[in-house]
Tab-separated table of C-alpha atoms in Angstrom:
chain	number	residue	atom	x	y	z
A	127	MET	CA	115.669	85.531	101.777
A	128	ASP	CA	119.510	85.937	103.861
A	129	ASP	CA	121.374	85.303	100.037
A	130	TYR	CA	119.218	87.583	97.770
A	131	PHE	CA	120.341	91.405	97.931
A	132	ILE	CA	118.803	94.557	95.751
A	133	ASN	CA	121.085	96.787	94.021
A	134	VAL	CA	120.004	98.822	91.367
A	135	ASN	CA	119.903	101.969	90.400
A	136	LEU	CA	118.061	104.086	88.533
A	137	THR	CA	120.717	106.809	86.659
A	138	THR	CA	122.445	104.432	83.845
A	139	GLU	CA	119.385	102.810	81.143
A	140	GLU	CA	121.172	99.328	81.717
A	141	SER	CA	119.931	100.207	85.952
A	142	LYS	CA	116.681	100.445	84.868
A	143	ALA	CA	116.526	97.610	83.365
A	144	SER	CA	117.629	95.413	85.951
A	145	TYR	CA	114.406	95.852	88.043
A	146	ILE	CA	112.728	93.526	85.945
A	147	SER	CA	115.206	91.266	85.589
A	148	GLU	CA	115.655	91.216	89.225
A	149	ILE	CA	111.089	90.300	89.626
A	150	SER	CA	112.005	87.661	86.590
A	151	ARG	CA	114.772	86.408	89.214
A	152	ILE	CA	112.019	86.929	92.484
A	153	LYS	CA	109.675	85.044	89.969
A	154	SER	CA	111.510	81.543	89.551
A	155	SER	CA	113.375	81.118	92.511
A	156	THR	CA	112.251	78.276	94.900
A	157	GLN	CA	111.683	79.897	97.704
A	158	SER	CA	108.275	80.292	99.383
A	159	ALA	CA	105.378	82.194	98.443
A	160	GLU	CA	105.628	84.275	101.127
A	161	ASN	CA	109.210	85.043	100.442
A	162	LYS	CA	108.812	85.980	97.233
A	163	LEU	CA	106.100	88.212	99.080
A	164	ASN	CA	108.814	89.882	100.853
A	165	LEU	CA	111.138	89.994	98.080
A	166	LEU	CA	108.388	92.303	96.203
A	167	ASP	CA	107.880	94.490	98.861
A	168	LEU	CA	111.548	95.121	99.513
A	169	LEU	CA	112.094	96.086	95.672
A	170	ILE	CA	108.614	97.981	94.967
A	171	ARG	CA	109.258	99.806	97.869
A	172	ASP	CA	112.707	100.628	97.007
A	173	PHE	CA	112.097	101.386	93.478
A	174	LEU	CA	108.892	104.149	94.360
A	175	ARG	CA	111.405	105.837	96.713
A	176	LYS	CA	114.087	106.390	94.073
A	177	ARG	CA	111.912	106.943	91.187
A	178	PHE	CA	108.842	108.469	93.554
A	179	HIS	CA	111.598	110.660	96.293
A	180	ILE	CA	109.236	108.695	98.622
A	181	LYS	CA	109.639	108.137	102.384
A	182	LYS	CA	111.603	104.565	103.279
A	183	THR	CA	108.543	104.628	106.013
A	184	ALA	CA	106.275	105.143	104.213
A	185	GLU	CA	102.787	103.152	103.808
A	186	TYR	CA	101.019	101.246	101.614
A	187	SER	CA	98.386	103.509	103.001
A	188	GLU	CA	99.906	106.105	102.042
A	189	MET	CA	100.661	105.680	99.988
A	190	ILE	CA	97.579	105.230	97.901
A	191	GLU	CA	96.740	108.940	98.560
A	192	PHE	CA	99.516	109.792	97.056
A	193	PHE	CA	99.865	108.030	93.442
A	194	LEU	CA	96.430	109.419	93.611
A	195	GLU	CA	96.942	112.737	93.765
A	196	LYS	CA	99.708	112.652	91.384
A	197	ASN	CA	97.437	110.982	88.894
A	198	LYS	CA	98.671	107.093	89.046
A	199	PRO	CA	95.900	104.894	89.556
A	200	HIS	CA	97.166	101.735	88.928
A	201	ILE	CA	99.886	102.310	91.155
A	202	ALA	CA	97.964	103.126	93.813
A	203	VAL	CA	95.393	99.476	92.655
A	204	PHE	CA	98.847	97.734	93.256
A	205	CYS	CA	99.945	99.320	96.313
A	206	HIS	CA	95.676	98.202	97.787
A	207	SER	CA	97.150	94.847	95.862
A	208	MET	CA	99.814	94.947	97.837
A	209	ILE	CA	98.304	95.831	100.896
A	210	LYS	CA	96.014	92.596	100.991
A	211	GLN	CA	98.504	89.852	100.018
A	212	LEU	CA	100.939	90.975	102.966
A	213	TYR	CA	98.006	92.195	105.727
A	214	ALA	CA	94.985	89.683	104.603
A	215	GLY	CA	96.396	86.750	106.288
A	216	ASP	CA	94.129	84.396	104.336
A	217	GLY	CA	98.350	82.713	103.713
A	218	ASN	CA	99.624	83.153	100.604
A	219	ASP	CA	99.747	81.497	97.017
A	220	GLN	CA	102.521	80.942	94.419
A	221	ASN	CA	99.488	81.801	92.302
A	222	SER	CA	98.351	84.929	94.138
A	223	VAL	CA	102.180	85.970	94.536
A	224	SER	CA	103.311	84.917	91.217
A	225	LEU	CA	99.641	87.337	89.083
A	226	LEU	CA	100.999	90.660	91.650
A	227	LEU	CA	104.672	89.705	90.396
A	228	GLU	CA	103.973	89.584	86.943
A	229	GLU	CA	101.757	93.003	88.232
A	230	ALA	CA	105.118	94.602	89.367
A	231	LYS	CA	106.437	94.252	86.030
A	232	ARG	CA	103.818	96.040	84.386
A	233	MET	CA	103.318	98.570	86.336
A	234	ILE	CA	107.438	98.752	86.385
A	235	ASP	CA	107.532	99.449	83.068
A	236	GLU	CA	104.769	100.839	82.384
A	237	GLU	CA	106.418	103.779	84.730
A	238	MET	CA	110.336	103.506	83.163
A	239	TYR	CA	109.324	102.698	79.313
A	240	GLY	CA	106.306	104.179	78.813
A	241	HIS	CA	103.990	101.436	78.525
A	242	SER	CA	104.150	97.873	79.423
A	243	GLU	CA	105.797	94.481	77.132
A	244	GLY	CA	102.415	92.900	75.674
A	245	GLU	CA	100.040	96.111	76.474
A	246	SER	CA	96.609	95.227	75.017
A	247	LYS	CA	93.295	95.503	75.916
A	248	SER	CA	93.693	91.634	77.910
A	249	SER	CA	96.393	93.402	80.201
A	250	LYS	CA	95.351	96.654	81.156
A	251	GLY	CA	94.266	96.630	84.883
A	252	LEU	CA	91.078	95.351	87.223
A	253	PHE	CA	90.109	99.311	87.200
A	254	SER	CA	91.500	100.629	83.809
A	255	LYS	CA	87.031	100.423	82.519
A	256	ILE	CA	87.230	103.498	85.350
A	257	PHE	CA	89.810	105.736	85.589
A	258	GLY	CA	89.171	105.750	81.778
A	259	SER	CA	91.632	105.503	79.220
A	260	LYS	CA	94.787	107.347	78.155
A	261	ASN	CA	92.904	108.055	74.733
A	262	LYS	CA	90.082	109.930	76.283
A	263	LYS	CA	88.299	112.056	73.365
A	264	ILE	CA	87.382	115.791	74.261
A	265	VAL	CA	84.500	117.271	73.446
A	266	ASN	CA	83.896	120.032	71.938
A	267	GLU	CA	80.507	120.803	73.733
A	268	ALA	CA	78.547	124.396	71.725
A	269	PRO	CA	76.378	126.236	73.317
A	270	SER	CA	73.516	125.513	72.210
A	271	GLN	CA	70.967	128.964	70.704
A	272	GLU	CA	67.651	128.120	73.914
A	273	LYS	CA	71.505	129.132	76.654
A	274	VAL	CA	72.479	131.885	75.067
A	275	GLY	CA	68.879	133.180	73.884
A	276	LYS	CA	68.319	133.051	78.639
A	277	GLN	CA	71.985	134.332	79.386
A	278	THR	CA	72.171	137.700	76.851
A	279	GLU	CA	67.500	138.525	77.650
A	280	LYS	CA	69.343	138.907	81.593
A	281	ILE	CA	71.453	141.258	79.820
């Protein structure tokens, strides 16, 4: 893990893509799943700190509350996934870390560019049905005559 260095700056367009390339580097490395998870943790904390001005020492549980307040449930769900992977104690296998890396890549892509690569219904998060879609229908319900009649009777 000593040979890995994260140097990403959000000020230029080129550096924005470097988060995605860093995730790809982590995924393709031959390191253990635990080391990959630790590297992802460093990268994600750096991204969230620079993008949302979160304290460097913030815990993922604090971040969950923050992102739910900011109406970013997909990031809150990702932070919950990080908590489960980091602190579950079940041991981390390459497949679960690989899935988490892909989820991180989608999250960063969506935050930086407003979309995910290959965005489709199958690539949406686990809780997308619960939190709703971006294309919500607005229903303008006109008051019924019965309700209007009761209100005018009171006046």
